[in-house]
Structures are given as structure tokens and as C-alpha cells.
XYZ file of C-alpha atoms in Angstrom:
351
model
C 0.000 0.000 0.000
C 1.308 3.435 -0.913
C 2.352 5.475 2.104
C 0.624 8.859 2.437
C 2.877 11.784 3.294
C 1.637 14.456 5.688
C 1.978 18.063 4.550
C 4.169 20.414 6.639
C 1.158 22.664 7.332
C -0.942 19.805 8.700
C 1.992 18.600 10.767
C 2.437 22.049 12.301
C -1.272 22.243 13.093
C -1.127 18.877 14.845
C 1.856 20.021 16.905
C 0.074 23.222 17.886
C -3.065 21.359 18.987
C -0.941 18.968 21.021
C 0.837 21.929 22.604
C -2.474 23.541 23.581
C -3.800 20.311 25.075
C -0.544 19.654 26.915
C -0.440 23.225 28.251
C -4.013 22.946 29.467
C -3.314 19.606 31.154
C -0.157 20.924 32.806
C -1.992 24.027 34.012
C -4.850 21.905 35.321
C -2.405 19.590 37.037
C -0.538 22.510 38.597
C -3.768 24.106 39.829
C -5.020 20.819 41.234
C -1.667 20.223 42.932
C -1.813 23.662 44.561
C -5.329 22.999 45.854
C -4.329 19.566 47.127
C -1.219 20.929 48.859
C -3.224 23.664 50.527
C -5.794 21.120 51.668
C -3.139 18.855 53.170
C -1.629 21.815 54.986
C -5.011 22.481 56.552
C -5.297 25.936 55.071
C -8.056 25.085 52.633
C -11.068 22.835 52.648
C -11.634 22.277 48.924
C -15.190 21.817 47.908
C -16.672 21.451 44.429
C -16.603 25.193 43.888
C -12.905 25.404 44.697
C -12.037 22.531 42.391
C -14.155 24.050 39.639
C -12.418 27.393 40.036
C -9.020 25.719 39.976
C -9.833 23.846 36.775
C -11.440 26.892 35.157
C -8.088 28.688 34.995
C -6.345 26.194 32.659
C -9.554 25.765 30.695
C -9.670 29.502 30.082
C -5.965 29.493 29.211
C -6.481 26.695 26.704
C -9.484 28.429 25.163
C -7.625 31.723 24.733
C -4.575 29.954 23.301
C -6.737 27.975 20.885
C -8.551 31.153 19.809
C -5.305 33.016 19.123
C -3.779 30.043 17.314
C -6.919 29.583 15.255
C -6.862 33.217 14.199
C -3.177 32.957 13.284
C -3.639 29.843 11.155
C -6.836 31.148 9.624
C -5.124 34.391 8.611
C -2.166 32.600 7.030
C -4.372 30.057 5.235
C -6.680 32.813 3.988
C -3.711 34.712 2.560
C -2.496 31.605 0.760
C -5.999 30.850 -0.543
C -6.494 34.414 -1.788
C -3.138 34.306 -3.561
C -4.114 31.093 -5.355
C -7.355 32.753 -6.418
C -5.344 35.677 -7.784
C -3.297 33.217 -9.854
C -6.501 31.579 -11.116
C -7.832 35.009 -12.107
C -4.781 35.507 -14.310
C -2.484 37.724 -12.235
C 0.811 35.819 -12.039
C 2.741 38.656 -10.394
C 1.441 37.921 -6.881
C 4.085 36.889 -4.324
C 3.921 36.020 -0.627
C 6.366 37.260 2.047
C 8.719 34.557 3.276
C 9.743 35.150 6.884
C 11.464 32.718 9.190
C 11.719 28.991 8.600
C 8.346 27.613 9.666
C 5.923 25.485 7.713
C 4.046 28.492 6.358
C 7.281 30.108 5.218
C 8.113 26.929 3.289
C 4.619 26.872 1.775
C 4.890 30.543 0.798
C 8.301 29.930 -0.793
C 6.865 27.011 -2.804
C 3.985 29.225 -3.910
C 6.401 31.939 -5.069
C 8.428 29.420 -7.086
C 5.256 28.117 -8.706
C 4.108 31.640 -9.605
C 7.544 32.474 -11.020
C 7.549 29.377 -13.220
C 4.011 30.074 -14.439
C 5.045 33.614 -15.294
C 8.046 32.318 -17.252
C 5.867 29.839 -19.146
C 3.420 32.597 -20.049
C 6.242 34.832 -21.269
C 7.662 32.035 -23.434
C 4.181 31.242 -24.758
C 3.568 34.870 -25.702
C 6.943 35.043 -27.422
C 6.158 31.798 -29.229
C 2.825 33.177 -30.466
C 4.543 36.337 -31.704
C 7.252 34.324 -33.442
C 4.764 31.863 -34.907
C 2.679 34.736 -36.271
C 5.758 36.387 -37.757
C 7.005 33.172 -39.356
C 3.580 32.467 -40.832
C 3.112 36.003 -42.087
C 6.449 36.136 -43.918
C 5.831 33.265 -46.387
C 2.170 34.215 -46.780
C 3.196 37.728 -47.787
C 5.704 36.345 -50.292
C 3.190 33.891 -51.769
C 0.540 36.563 -52.146
C 2.967 39.079 -53.617
C 4.399 36.772 -56.273
C 0.967 35.316 -57.090
C -0.339 38.829 -57.779
C 2.813 39.633 -59.734
C 2.327 36.618 -62.009
C -1.110 37.899 -62.983
C 0.517 40.804 -64.779
C 1.596 40.318 -68.409
C 5.073 40.677 -69.831
C 7.109 38.166 -67.812
C 9.435 35.782 -69.567
C 9.169 32.052 -69.039
C 12.345 32.092 -66.941
C 10.945 34.833 -64.686
C 7.670 32.981 -64.264
C 9.544 29.813 -63.344
C 11.625 31.707 -60.777
C 8.562 33.236 -59.121
C 6.748 29.893 -59.063
C 9.771 28.315 -57.363
C 9.638 31.007 -54.678
C 5.925 30.347 -54.142
C 6.589 26.607 -53.881
C 9.461 27.165 -51.426
C 7.414 29.455 -49.182
C 4.488 27.019 -49.295
C 6.821 24.264 -48.120
C 7.962 26.507 -45.265
C 4.347 27.038 -44.205
C 3.654 23.313 -44.309
C 6.730 22.584 -42.185
C 5.674 25.128 -39.563
C 2.202 23.632 -39.323
C 3.518 20.061 -39.277
C 6.046 20.833 -36.521
C 3.395 22.426 -34.311
C 1.028 19.498 -34.863
C 3.758 16.893 -34.304
C 4.900 18.417 -31.009
C 1.319 18.613 -29.754
C 0.767 14.935 -30.556
C 4.047 13.951 -28.910
C 3.280 15.865 -25.716
C -0.298 14.615 -25.436
C 0.602 11.005 -26.218
C -1.735 10.891 -29.221
C 0.923 9.625 -31.604
C 1.098 5.845 -32.055
C 4.692 4.634 -32.240
C 5.533 1.494 -34.178
C 8.793 -0.391 -33.700
C 10.507 -1.553 -36.860
C 13.896 -3.150 -37.430
C 15.864 -1.230 -40.063
C 19.362 -0.026 -40.912
C 19.834 3.235 -39.041
C 22.959 4.205 -40.992
C 20.980 4.222 -44.247
C 18.389 6.546 -42.724
C 21.033 8.931 -41.350
C 22.937 8.936 -44.661
C 19.730 9.809 -46.519
C 19.088 12.754 -44.183
C 22.650 14.011 -44.695
C 22.208 13.771 -48.454
C 19.151 16.031 -48.243
C 21.055 18.608 -46.163
C 24.293 18.667 -48.159
C 22.978 21.437 -50.387
C 22.311 23.739 -47.410
C 25.858 23.229 -46.126
C 27.288 23.796 -49.595
C 25.453 27.128 -49.896
C 27.362 28.343 -46.823
C 30.673 26.834 -47.977
C 30.655 24.573 -44.923
C 32.518 21.297 -44.618
C 30.162 18.471 -43.688
C 31.998 15.265 -42.790
C 30.391 11.994 -41.745
C 31.611 8.840 -40.025
C 28.667 6.476 -40.323
C 29.037 2.905 -39.095
C 26.488 0.253 -40.115
C 23.953 -0.161 -37.311
C 20.845 -2.298 -37.357
C 18.232 -0.699 -35.160
C 14.770 -1.415 -33.792
C 12.680 1.694 -33.228
C 10.472 4.295 -34.881
C 11.444 4.543 -38.533
C 8.896 7.359 -39.003
C 9.906 9.672 -36.144
C 13.699 9.416 -35.992
C 14.359 11.371 -39.237
C 12.994 14.428 -37.399
C 15.856 14.015 -34.912
C 18.637 13.828 -37.510
C 17.189 16.596 -39.708
C 16.715 19.003 -36.805
C 20.112 18.453 -35.205
C 22.132 18.609 -38.425
C 19.946 21.433 -39.756
C 20.576 23.465 -36.595
C 24.317 22.856 -36.884
C 24.232 24.246 -40.429
C 22.047 27.191 -39.398
C 24.162 28.268 -36.419
C 27.577 27.649 -37.964
C 28.988 30.581 -39.966
C 30.059 30.367 -43.583
C 33.131 28.206 -44.050
C 32.592 26.345 -40.775
C 32.921 22.635 -40.080
C 30.233 20.130 -39.081
C 31.028 16.549 -38.091
C 28.405 13.810 -37.930
C 28.969 10.293 -36.645
C 26.910 7.187 -35.962
C 28.399 4.377 -33.904
C 27.211 1.320 -32.036
C 28.168 0.833 -28.391
C 26.782 -2.470 -27.175
C 23.032 -2.308 -27.695
C 23.067 1.507 -27.939
C 23.179 3.596 -31.109
C 25.188 6.799 -30.595
C 24.539 9.681 -33.011
C 26.757 12.768 -32.661
C 26.659 16.190 -34.327
C 29.532 18.585 -33.580
C 30.104 22.039 -35.062
C 32.353 25.060 -34.589
C 29.480 27.533 -34.685
C 28.293 30.239 -32.307
C 27.789 27.909 -29.324
C 25.534 28.531 -26.322
C 25.784 29.889 -22.809
C 24.833 27.709 -19.840
C 21.621 29.717 -19.451
C 20.556 29.087 -23.046
C 21.554 25.434 -22.877
C 19.347 24.890 -19.824
C 16.258 25.969 -21.814
C 16.839 24.719 -25.365
C 14.406 21.813 -24.969
C 11.665 24.001 -23.482
C 8.648 24.654 -25.617
C 8.205 28.337 -26.590
C 11.881 29.071 -25.877
C 14.055 30.911 -28.387
C 17.589 32.023 -27.644
C 17.364 34.623 -30.426
C 13.918 36.304 -30.393
C 14.950 38.897 -32.991
C 13.678 36.784 -35.940
C 17.058 37.099 -37.674
C 16.924 33.324 -38.214
C 13.821 31.571 -39.453
C 12.104 29.109 -37.174
C 9.750 29.079 -34.202
C 11.814 27.143 -31.693
C 9.990 23.814 -31.963
C 12.799 21.738 -33.447
C 14.686 20.828 -30.277
C 11.546 20.208 -28.176
C 10.461 17.793 -30.926
C 13.887 16.116 -30.838
C 13.753 15.766 -27.056
C 10.207 14.355 -27.112
C 11.034 11.770 -29.786
C 14.251 10.650 -28.098
C 12.450 10.329 -24.750
C 9.620 8.411 -26.405
C 12.202 5.991 -27.811
C 13.743 5.492 -24.362
C 16.909 7.421 -25.180
C 18.644 10.523 -23.890
C 20.469 13.578 -25.246
C 23.780 14.996 -24.068
C 24.710 18.584 -24.935
C 28.086 20.285 -24.678
C 28.575 23.863 -25.793
C 30.884 26.836 -25.395
C 29.954 30.336 -26.590
C 31.929 31.121 -29.723
C 33.419 27.626 -29.949
C 30.522 25.456 -31.140
C 28.203 22.776 -29.812
C 28.035 18.992 -29.649
C 24.762 17.067 -29.476
C 24.921 13.370 -28.687
C 21.857 11.117 -28.948
C 21.961 7.700 -27.266
C 19.217 5.282 -28.269
C 18.724 1.727 -27.000
C 17.788 -0.835 -29.613
C 20.952 -1.274 -31.670
C 21.487 -4.791 -32.952
C 23.930 -6.393 -35.325
C 26.342 -4.624 -37.647
C 27.472 -5.002 -41.260
C 28.026 -8.758 -41.116
C 24.292 -9.401 -40.844
C 23.432 -7.115 -43.792
C 25.235 -9.377 -46.253
């Protein structure tokens, strides 16, 4: 049976009640002892009225103590309750004063941390909405502009082809934005069925690199790969999102002429995929948030994207039972390492 843990507030209340009862009993005992001593000394003949008066003193003391304690607890609980209601009403700026080290101070500190985190989530959500709107508006504006332009006469066939290619490219960008948002929502809500298939992971990774070679070539980057044959059992549909996002980010955040190194190795029953670059790198603060939804290290929109790529990567890797290791130094590049259980045989079995 699962053991129930008592909250600090309830524990403090129990201690206070015990203190009141104990104080009342001690006071009653002391009063009774005084009456009994006086009676034995012959100075007092205690009757019912005397005993009642003696016991009334601790009873009154206990009642007053209980009343004061009740008011104290009621005031502190009411303040906590009202603050929660303020949060529910949408004001996340409310904070409670933390004084001393009692149970209520601990509860108030926990409340403040919760409110701070909720405020951060709201800020990241608002930034995400702004970025999402901007990224959607940009291709829509381009599509509309070139579509209207093509309605005018006088364009050569080459010009028409160029404008149609731009429309197709921007349409693809829109589709990718929508697909990423939908995919992350399904991953986070658990509404995405995951099938396990045995396939050659090196072939999948090599195919993804082939698709991204053109982007690296446009920036005069050197893209090197060390891909070992690895048979793997996992999600053949979801894992390409991992490779495309990680290598794509390395290309995006590495300056022209930079170097990107990709490797795939097998360590026991674990497939190890590594992407290392000599790009702009990240600070510790940025690195601690890169897998958070709504988070963008560069909110200036100088680079296209809405910050969903790495949260998608993290969700897929977690869903597959793996983990991600990140090393980065500002100005010196980043290394992402994905470790996935499910690796099987190597090249000998392929023949």
C-alpha cells in the first residue's frame, strides 16, 4: 500500500493542537496540585466550587490559546488561498512574504516558485505566439505578392519559373511550420502511435545528410560523416525528425566556411549519433532551456524558425527510451549526442 505523506502545514497544526492540550493539562495539574497541597496543609477545605475554580483557569488558558492560534492559522491560510485565487484570475505577479523557517514560510516559498515558473511559461508562450505569427506572415506575404505579380503580363518564361519556385518554397515553409506544431502537440499529449521496426539506421542517417548537403554547400561549410552500419529497432517514421533538426541546426548556427562533423556508432546495444560544429555555441543559461517549448535564444527573428525543433527532438528521443547529451561553449561550437537503446547487429548481418 502506498504510504501517504503528511503536509508540513498539517503537521504544524497537529503540533500546535498537542501543545495547547498539553499546556491545558499541565496548568490543570498545577492548579489541582496547589489545591491539594493547601488542603493537606489544613489551610483550605476544597469543595466542588474550589475545584471548579481551579480547573477553570487552565480551561480559560487553553481556550484563549486555541482562539489566538486559530486566528493565526486562519489568517495565514486565507492569505495563501487568496493568492491562489489571484493566480486563477490571471495575475501571475502575486508573491507572498517569506519570513522565518516555519511550515508556512516553506509553503509561501513554494507558492512563489510556482508563480515564477508560471510567469516564465506565459512569457515564453507569448513570445512563441509572436514568433509563430511572424514566421507564418512572412511566407504568406511572399506567396501573395508573387501570385499577384504573375497575374501581370510581360514576364518571360524564366521569370515565371523563378517566381513559381519562390511560391513553392514558401508554401513548403508554411507546411513545415504547421507540421512541426502538430507533431509536437501529438508527442506531448501522447496521441501519436509509435511502431517499432527493425531497419538499418545508418541508411536513414545517410539519406538525411544527403538532403542537407545542399544547405551546407550554400554556406561553404565542410560536412563530414563517419557512419558505421547499425541495425536498429525503433520508430522509422519519427527518428528522421531528430537527424534533420540536429544537423539542420548545426548548419544554421555555424557561420560560412565552418565545419560540421556527424557520426553514428554502435556501443553495445546503444546507437550513438553525434553532431559537432564550430558555430556560435551557447551559454549555460541558453543550454538549460533549449528543450523548453516556446523558448528561443534569439527572439529577434534574424533566423527563421519558431523554436519547436529541439523540443520535438527531445520528445522523440524520450519516447524511444533514449537521452540527449549537450556540450557547448559560446563562440566555440556545440556537440549534441543522442543515445538510443535498440541497436542490434552490424554489417556482417546485412550481407
